[in-house]
Short mmCIF file of C-alpha atoms and ligand atoms in Angstrom, two decimals:
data_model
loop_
_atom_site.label_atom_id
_atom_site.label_comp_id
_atom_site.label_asym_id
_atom_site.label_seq_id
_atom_site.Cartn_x
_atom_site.Cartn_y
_atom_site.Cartn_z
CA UNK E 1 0.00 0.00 0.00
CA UNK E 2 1.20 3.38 -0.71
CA UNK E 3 2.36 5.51 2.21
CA UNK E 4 0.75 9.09 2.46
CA UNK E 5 3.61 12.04 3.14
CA UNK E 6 1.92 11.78 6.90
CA UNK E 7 2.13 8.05 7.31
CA UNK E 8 5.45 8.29 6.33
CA UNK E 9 6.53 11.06 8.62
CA UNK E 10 4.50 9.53 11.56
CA UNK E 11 6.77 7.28 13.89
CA UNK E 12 4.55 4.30 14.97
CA UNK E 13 5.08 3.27 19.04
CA UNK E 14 6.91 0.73 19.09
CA UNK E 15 6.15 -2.58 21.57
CA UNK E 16 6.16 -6.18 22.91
CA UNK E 17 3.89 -8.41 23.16
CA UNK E 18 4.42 -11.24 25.67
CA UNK E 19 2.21 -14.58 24.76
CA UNK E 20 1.28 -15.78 21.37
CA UNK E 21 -2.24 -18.05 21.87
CA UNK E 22 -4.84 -17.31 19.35
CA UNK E 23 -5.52 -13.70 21.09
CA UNK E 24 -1.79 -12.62 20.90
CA UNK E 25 -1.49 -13.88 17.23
CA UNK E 26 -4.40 -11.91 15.97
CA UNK E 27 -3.53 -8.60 18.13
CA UNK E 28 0.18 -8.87 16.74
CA UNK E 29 -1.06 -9.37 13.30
CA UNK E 30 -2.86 -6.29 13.89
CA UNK E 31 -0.08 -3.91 15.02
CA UNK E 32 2.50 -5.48 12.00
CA UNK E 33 0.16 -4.87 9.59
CA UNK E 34 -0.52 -1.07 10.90
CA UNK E 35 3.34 -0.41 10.93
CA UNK E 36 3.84 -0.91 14.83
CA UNK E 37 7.44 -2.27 15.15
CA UNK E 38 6.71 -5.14 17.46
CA UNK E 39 8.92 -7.31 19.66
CA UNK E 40 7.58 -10.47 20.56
CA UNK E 41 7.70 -13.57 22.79
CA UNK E 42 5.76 -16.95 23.55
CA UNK E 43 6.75 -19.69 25.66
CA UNK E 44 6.96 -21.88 23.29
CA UNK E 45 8.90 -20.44 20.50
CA UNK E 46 7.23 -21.99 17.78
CA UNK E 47 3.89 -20.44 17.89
CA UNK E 48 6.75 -16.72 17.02
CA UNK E 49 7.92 -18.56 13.33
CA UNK E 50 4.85 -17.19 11.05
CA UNK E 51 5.00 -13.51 12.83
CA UNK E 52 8.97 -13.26 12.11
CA UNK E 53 8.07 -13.89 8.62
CA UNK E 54 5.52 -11.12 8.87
CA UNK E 55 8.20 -8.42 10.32
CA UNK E 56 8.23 -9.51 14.04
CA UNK E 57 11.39 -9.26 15.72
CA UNK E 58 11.34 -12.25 18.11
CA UNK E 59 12.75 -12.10 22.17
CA UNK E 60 14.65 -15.21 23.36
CA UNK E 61 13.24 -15.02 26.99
CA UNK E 62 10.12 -12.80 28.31
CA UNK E 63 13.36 -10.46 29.70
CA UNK E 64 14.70 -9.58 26.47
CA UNK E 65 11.68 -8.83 25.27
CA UNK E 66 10.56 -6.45 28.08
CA UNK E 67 13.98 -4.72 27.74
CA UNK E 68 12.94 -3.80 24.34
CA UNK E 69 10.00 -1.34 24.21
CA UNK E 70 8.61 0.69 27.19
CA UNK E 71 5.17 -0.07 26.07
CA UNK E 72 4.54 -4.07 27.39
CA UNK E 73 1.01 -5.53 26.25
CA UNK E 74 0.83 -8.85 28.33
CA UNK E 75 -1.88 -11.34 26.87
CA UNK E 76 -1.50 -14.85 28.63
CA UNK E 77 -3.97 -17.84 29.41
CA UNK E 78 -4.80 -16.58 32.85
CA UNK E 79 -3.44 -14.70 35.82
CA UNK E 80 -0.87 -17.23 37.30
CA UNK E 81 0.46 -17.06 33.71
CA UNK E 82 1.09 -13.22 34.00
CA UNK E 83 2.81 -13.72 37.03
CA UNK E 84 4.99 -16.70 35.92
CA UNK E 85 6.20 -14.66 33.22
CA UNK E 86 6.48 -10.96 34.32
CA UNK E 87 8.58 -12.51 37.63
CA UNK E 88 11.56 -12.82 35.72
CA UNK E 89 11.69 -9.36 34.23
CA UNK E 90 12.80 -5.99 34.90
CA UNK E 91 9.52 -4.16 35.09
CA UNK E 92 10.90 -0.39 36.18
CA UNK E 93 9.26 2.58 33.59
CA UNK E 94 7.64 0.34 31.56
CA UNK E 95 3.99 0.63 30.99
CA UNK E 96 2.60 -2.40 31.34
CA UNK E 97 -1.05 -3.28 29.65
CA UNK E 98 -2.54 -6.70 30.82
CA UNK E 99 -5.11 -8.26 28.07
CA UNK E 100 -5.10 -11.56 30.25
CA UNK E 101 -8.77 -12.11 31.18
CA UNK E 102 -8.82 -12.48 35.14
CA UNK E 103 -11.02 -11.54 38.17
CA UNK E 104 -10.96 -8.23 39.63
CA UNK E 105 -8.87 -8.71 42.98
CA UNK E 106 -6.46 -10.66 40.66
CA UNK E 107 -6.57 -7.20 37.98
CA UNK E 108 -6.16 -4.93 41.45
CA UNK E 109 -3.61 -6.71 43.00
CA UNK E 110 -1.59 -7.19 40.19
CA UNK E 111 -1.74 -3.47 39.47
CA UNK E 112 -0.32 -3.63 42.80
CA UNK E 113 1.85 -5.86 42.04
CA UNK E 114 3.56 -3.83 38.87
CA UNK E 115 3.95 -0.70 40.64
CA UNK E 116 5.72 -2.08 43.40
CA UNK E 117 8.15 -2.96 40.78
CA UNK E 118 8.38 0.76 39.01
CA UNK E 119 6.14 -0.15 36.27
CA UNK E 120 2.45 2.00 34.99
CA UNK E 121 0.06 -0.36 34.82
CA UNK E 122 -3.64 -0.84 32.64
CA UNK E 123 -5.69 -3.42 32.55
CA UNK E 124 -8.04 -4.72 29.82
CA UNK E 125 -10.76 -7.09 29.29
CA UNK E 126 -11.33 -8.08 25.20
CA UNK E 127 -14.55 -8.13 24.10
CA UNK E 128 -13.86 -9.22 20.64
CA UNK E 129 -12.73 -13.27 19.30
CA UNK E 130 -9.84 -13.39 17.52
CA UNK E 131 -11.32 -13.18 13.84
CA UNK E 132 -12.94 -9.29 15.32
CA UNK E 133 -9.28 -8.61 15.77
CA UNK E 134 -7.92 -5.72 13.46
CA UNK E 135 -11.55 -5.41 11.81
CA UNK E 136 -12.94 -2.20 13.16
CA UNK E 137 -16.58 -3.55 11.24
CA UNK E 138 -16.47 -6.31 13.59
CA UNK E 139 -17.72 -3.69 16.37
CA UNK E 140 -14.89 -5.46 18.89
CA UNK E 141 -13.58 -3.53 21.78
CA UNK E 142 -11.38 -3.81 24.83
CA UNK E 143 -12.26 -2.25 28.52
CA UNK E 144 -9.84 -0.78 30.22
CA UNK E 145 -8.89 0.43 33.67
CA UNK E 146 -6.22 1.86 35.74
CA UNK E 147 -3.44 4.48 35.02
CA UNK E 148 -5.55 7.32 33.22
CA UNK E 149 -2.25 8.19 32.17
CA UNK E 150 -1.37 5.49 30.23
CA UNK E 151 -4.68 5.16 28.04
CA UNK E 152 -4.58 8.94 27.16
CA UNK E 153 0.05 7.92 26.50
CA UNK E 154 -1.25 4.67 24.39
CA UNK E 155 -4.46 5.31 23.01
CA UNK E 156 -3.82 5.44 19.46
CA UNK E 157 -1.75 2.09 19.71
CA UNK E 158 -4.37 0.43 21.78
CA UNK E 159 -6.59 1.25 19.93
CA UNK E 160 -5.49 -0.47 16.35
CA UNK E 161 -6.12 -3.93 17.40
CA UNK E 162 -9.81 -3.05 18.86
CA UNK E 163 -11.79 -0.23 19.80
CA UNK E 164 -10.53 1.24 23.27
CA UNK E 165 -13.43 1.68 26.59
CA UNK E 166 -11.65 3.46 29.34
CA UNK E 167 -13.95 2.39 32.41
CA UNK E 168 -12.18 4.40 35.20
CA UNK E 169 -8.71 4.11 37.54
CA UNK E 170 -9.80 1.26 39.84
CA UNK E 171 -7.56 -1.74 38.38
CA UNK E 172 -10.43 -3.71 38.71
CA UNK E 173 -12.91 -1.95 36.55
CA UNK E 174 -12.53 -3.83 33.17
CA UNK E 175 -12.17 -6.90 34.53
CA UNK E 176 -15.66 -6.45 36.20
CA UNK E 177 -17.08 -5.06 33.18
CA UNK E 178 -15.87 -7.80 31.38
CA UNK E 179 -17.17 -10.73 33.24
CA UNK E 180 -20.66 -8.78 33.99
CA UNK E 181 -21.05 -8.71 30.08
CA UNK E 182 -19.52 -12.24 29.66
CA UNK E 183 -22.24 -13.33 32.24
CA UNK E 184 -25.10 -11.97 30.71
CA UNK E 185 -24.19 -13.37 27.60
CA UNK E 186 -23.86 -17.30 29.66
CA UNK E 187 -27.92 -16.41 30.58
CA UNK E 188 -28.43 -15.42 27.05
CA UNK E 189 -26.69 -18.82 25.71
CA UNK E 190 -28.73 -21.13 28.46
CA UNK E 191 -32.01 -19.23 27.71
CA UNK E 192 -31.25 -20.54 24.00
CA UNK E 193 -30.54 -23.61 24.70
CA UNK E 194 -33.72 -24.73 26.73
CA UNK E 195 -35.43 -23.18 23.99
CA UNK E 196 -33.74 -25.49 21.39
CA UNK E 197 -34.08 -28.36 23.71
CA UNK E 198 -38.04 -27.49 23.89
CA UNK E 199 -37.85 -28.40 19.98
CA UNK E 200 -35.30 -30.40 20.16
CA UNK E 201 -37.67 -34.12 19.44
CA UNK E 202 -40.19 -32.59 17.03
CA UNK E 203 -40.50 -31.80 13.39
CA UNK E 204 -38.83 -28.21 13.91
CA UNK E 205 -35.98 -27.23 12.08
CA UNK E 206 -33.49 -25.92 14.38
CA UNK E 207 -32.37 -23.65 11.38
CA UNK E 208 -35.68 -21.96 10.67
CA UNK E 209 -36.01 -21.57 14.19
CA UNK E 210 -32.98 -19.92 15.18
CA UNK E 211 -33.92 -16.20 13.32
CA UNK E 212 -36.85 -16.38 15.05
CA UNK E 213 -35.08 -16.88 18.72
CA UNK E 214 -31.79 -14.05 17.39
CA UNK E 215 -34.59 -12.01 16.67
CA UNK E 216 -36.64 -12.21 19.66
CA UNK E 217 -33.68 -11.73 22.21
CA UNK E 218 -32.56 -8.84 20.22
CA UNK E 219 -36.33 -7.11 20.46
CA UNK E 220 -35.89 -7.87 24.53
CA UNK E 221 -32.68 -6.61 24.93
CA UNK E 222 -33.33 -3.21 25.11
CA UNK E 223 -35.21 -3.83 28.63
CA UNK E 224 -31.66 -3.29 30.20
CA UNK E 225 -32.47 0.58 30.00
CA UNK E 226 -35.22 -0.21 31.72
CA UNK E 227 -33.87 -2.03 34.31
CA UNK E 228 -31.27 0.33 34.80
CA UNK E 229 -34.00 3.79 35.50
CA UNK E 230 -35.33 1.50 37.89
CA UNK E 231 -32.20 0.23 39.35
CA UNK E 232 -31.10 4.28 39.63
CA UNK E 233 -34.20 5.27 40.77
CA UNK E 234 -35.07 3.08 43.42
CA UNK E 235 -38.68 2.91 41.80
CA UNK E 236 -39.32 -0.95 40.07
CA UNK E 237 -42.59 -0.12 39.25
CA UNK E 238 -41.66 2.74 37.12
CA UNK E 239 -42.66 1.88 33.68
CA UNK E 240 -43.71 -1.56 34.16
CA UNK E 241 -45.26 -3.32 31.11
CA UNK E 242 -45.38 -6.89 32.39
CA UNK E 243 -45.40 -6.97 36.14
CA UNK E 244 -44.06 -9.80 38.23
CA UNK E 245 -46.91 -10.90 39.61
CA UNK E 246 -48.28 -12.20 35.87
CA UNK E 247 -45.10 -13.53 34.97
CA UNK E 248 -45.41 -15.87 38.53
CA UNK E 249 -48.43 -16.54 36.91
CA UNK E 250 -47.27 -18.19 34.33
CA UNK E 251 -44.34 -20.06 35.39
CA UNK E 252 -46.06 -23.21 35.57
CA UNK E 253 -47.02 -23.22 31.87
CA UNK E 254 -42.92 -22.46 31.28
CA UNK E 255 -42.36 -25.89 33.47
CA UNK E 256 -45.16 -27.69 32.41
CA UNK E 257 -44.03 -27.21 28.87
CA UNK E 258 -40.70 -28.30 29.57
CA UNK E 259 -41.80 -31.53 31.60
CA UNK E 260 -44.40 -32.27 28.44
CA UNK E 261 -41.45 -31.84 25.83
CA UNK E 262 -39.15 -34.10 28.49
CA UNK E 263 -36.54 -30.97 28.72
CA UNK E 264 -34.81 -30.50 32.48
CA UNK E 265 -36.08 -27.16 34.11
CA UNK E 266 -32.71 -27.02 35.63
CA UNK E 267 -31.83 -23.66 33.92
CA UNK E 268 -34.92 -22.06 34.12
CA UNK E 269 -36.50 -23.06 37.43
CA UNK E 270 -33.51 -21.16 39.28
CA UNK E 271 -34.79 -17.68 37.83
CA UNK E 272 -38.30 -18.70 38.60
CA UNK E 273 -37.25 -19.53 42.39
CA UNK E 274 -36.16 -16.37 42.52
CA UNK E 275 -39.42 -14.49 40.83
CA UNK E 276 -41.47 -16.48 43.24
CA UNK E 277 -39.00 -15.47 46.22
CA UNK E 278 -39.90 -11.52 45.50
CA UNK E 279 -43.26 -11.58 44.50
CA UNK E 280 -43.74 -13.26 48.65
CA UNK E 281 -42.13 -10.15 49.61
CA UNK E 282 -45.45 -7.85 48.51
CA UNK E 283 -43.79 -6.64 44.88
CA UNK E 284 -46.22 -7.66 42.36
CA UNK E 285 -46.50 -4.76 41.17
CA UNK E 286 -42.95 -4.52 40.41
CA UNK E 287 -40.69 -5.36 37.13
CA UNK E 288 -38.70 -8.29 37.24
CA UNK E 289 -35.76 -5.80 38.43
CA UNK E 290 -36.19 -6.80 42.22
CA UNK E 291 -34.55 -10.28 41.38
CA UNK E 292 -30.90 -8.32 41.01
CA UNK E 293 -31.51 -7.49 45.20
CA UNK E 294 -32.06 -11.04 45.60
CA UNK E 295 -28.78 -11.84 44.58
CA UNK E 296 -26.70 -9.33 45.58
CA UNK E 297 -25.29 -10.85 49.38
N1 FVH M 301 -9.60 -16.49 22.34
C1 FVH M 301 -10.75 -15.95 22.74
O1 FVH M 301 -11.80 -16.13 22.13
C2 FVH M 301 -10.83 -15.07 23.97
C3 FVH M 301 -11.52 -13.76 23.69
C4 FVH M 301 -11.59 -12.85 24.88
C5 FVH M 301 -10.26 -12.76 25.63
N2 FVH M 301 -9.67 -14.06 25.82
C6 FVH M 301 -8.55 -14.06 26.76
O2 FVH M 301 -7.30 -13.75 26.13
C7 FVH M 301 -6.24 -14.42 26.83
C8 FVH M 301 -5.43 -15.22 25.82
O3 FVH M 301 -6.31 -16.08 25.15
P1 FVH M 301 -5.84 -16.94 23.90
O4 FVH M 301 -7.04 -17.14 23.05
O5 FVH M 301 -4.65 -16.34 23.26
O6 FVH M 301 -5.46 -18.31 24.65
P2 FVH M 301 -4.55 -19.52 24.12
O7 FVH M 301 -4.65 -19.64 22.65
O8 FVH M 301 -4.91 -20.69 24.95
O9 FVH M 301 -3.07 -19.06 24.45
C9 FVH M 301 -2.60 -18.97 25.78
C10 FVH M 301 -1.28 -18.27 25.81
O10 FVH M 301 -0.78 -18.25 27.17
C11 FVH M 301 0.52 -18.89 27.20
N3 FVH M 301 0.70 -19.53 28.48
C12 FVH M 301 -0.17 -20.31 29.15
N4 FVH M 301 0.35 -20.67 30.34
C13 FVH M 301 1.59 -20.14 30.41
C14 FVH M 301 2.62 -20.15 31.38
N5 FVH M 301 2.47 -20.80 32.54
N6 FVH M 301 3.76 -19.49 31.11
C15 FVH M 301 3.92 -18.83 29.94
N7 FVH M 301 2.97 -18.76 28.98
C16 FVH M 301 1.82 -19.41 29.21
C17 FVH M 301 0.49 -19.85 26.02
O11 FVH M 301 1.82 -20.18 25.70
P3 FVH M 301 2.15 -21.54 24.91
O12 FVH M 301 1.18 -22.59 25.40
O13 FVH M 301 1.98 -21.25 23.46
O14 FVH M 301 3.55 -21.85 25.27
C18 FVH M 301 -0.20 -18.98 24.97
O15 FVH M 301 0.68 -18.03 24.45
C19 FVH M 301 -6.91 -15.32 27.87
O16 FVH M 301 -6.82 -14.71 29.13
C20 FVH M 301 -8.35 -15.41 27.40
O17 FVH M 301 -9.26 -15.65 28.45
C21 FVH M 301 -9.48 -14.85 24.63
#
């Protein structure tokens, strides 16, 4: 591709990028093909052959490659991982990003962790799969959180691989965000599949079925907003349009259903338990937003 007078003028930051699974392969592709020079390293060295063909310039150990950039984008299997491989390194003024997904205690106390060893510190939760990598159409993103400082330093880099959500400077932020999204997806998944195991024995096909299901979750999913008012407001009969005591109401036709078509309740009934539970505290008048009280301890 031709290089415009400013692309060519532009230095692009250079990094490293420690771990080389499927997320580290697709977020390196992404910064070689956008000019980033980019030093890399995996444990097993391997996995680096295909990016040194593709401009990579590849670390021996996870030391080396720290020593080479000040910006350090960390994206291992899991937490334990991240501390395996940062313990060996020399961590003071580098600015080290941490894609690795992980709780939030583990996010704060490894922010904790970093500074005590002279390094700025961001963490970031991917919201994307590897093929949404480098594909700004794909609508992927990454939270992040921590060091203000070092989103507003790395922004433009950080942002090349996937679109960049700065959620605030508590460490633990994107990792929270993260798994909340993560777990409302999980509900979304097991809602669908009851609903495909309601069809599962009869003379429905699964594939004429499934727009139907996409596009009925989709036309629910704006209730959040709803949810939220209420949730801000204190008030959770504010706008109701199908209050809790009718859906009680007609919980036994959901289990009935499911016993007739010989499909286990045992993802369902553990909502219902708890739609029964706050209807018996007087709020049948409410939305179905009392249920988040329930299960916060
Ligand atoms: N792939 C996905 O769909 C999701 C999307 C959302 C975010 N996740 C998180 O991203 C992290 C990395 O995921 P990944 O897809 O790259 O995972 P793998 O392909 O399994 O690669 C794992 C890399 O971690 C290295 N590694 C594992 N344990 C150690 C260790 N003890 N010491 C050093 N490196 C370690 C592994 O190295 P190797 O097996 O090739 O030697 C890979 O580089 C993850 O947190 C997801 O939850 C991905």
């Amino acid at each position: 591709m031709t290089q415009t007078p400013l692309e060519k003028t532009v230095e692009k930051t250079p990094l490293t990028l420690l771990g080389l699974g499927a997320m580290g392969t697709a977020l390196a592709r992404a910064w070689l093909a956008a000019g980033h020079p980019l030093t890399v390293w995996n444990r097993t060295p391997g996995r680096a052959a295909a990016l040194a063909a593709e401009g990579a310039r590849v670390a021996d150990t996870a030391a080396e490659a720290v020593a080479a950039n000040t910006l350090v984008v960390v994206c291992l299997l899991d937490d334990p991982s991240v501390g395996e491989v940062l313990a060996g390194t020399d961590l003071t003024g580098r600015d080290v990003v941490n894609l690795t997904t992980g709780t939030p205690a583990q996010a704060r106390a490894r922010a904790g962790w970093a500074r005590e060893r002279g390094a700025r510190y961001l963490d970031g939760g991917i919201m994307a799969v590897p093929p949404m990598i480098g594909v700004p159409e794909a609508g992927g993103y990454v939270f992040y959180s921590g060091s203000r400082e070092l989103i507003e330093r790395h922004q433009e880099t950080l942002g090349v691989p996937a679109g960049t959500t700065y959620v605030g400077e508590d460490a633990g932020f994107a990792a929270l965000h993260d798994v909340a999204l993560l777990s409302a997806m999980y509900g979304m998944f097991a809602g669908a599949a009851h609903a495909f195991a309601l069809i599962r024995k009869e003379d429905i096909d699964p594939v004429a079925f499934a727009p139907l299901l996409a596009d009925w979750l989709a036309a629910m999913a704006p209730a959040v907003h709803r949810t939220a008012a209420q949730l801000r407001s204190g008030d959770y009969t504010d706008g109701v349009v199908s209050h809790l005591a009718m859906q009680v109401a007609g919980t036994p036709t959901f289990l009935s259903t499911a016993e007739q078509q010989g499909v286990s309740p045992e993802l369902l009934a553990p909502y219902f338990r708890l739609m029964r539970r706050r209807l018996a505290e007087g709020s049948g008048e409410e939305d179905l937003t009392g249920v988040v009280d329930l299960l916060v301890r």
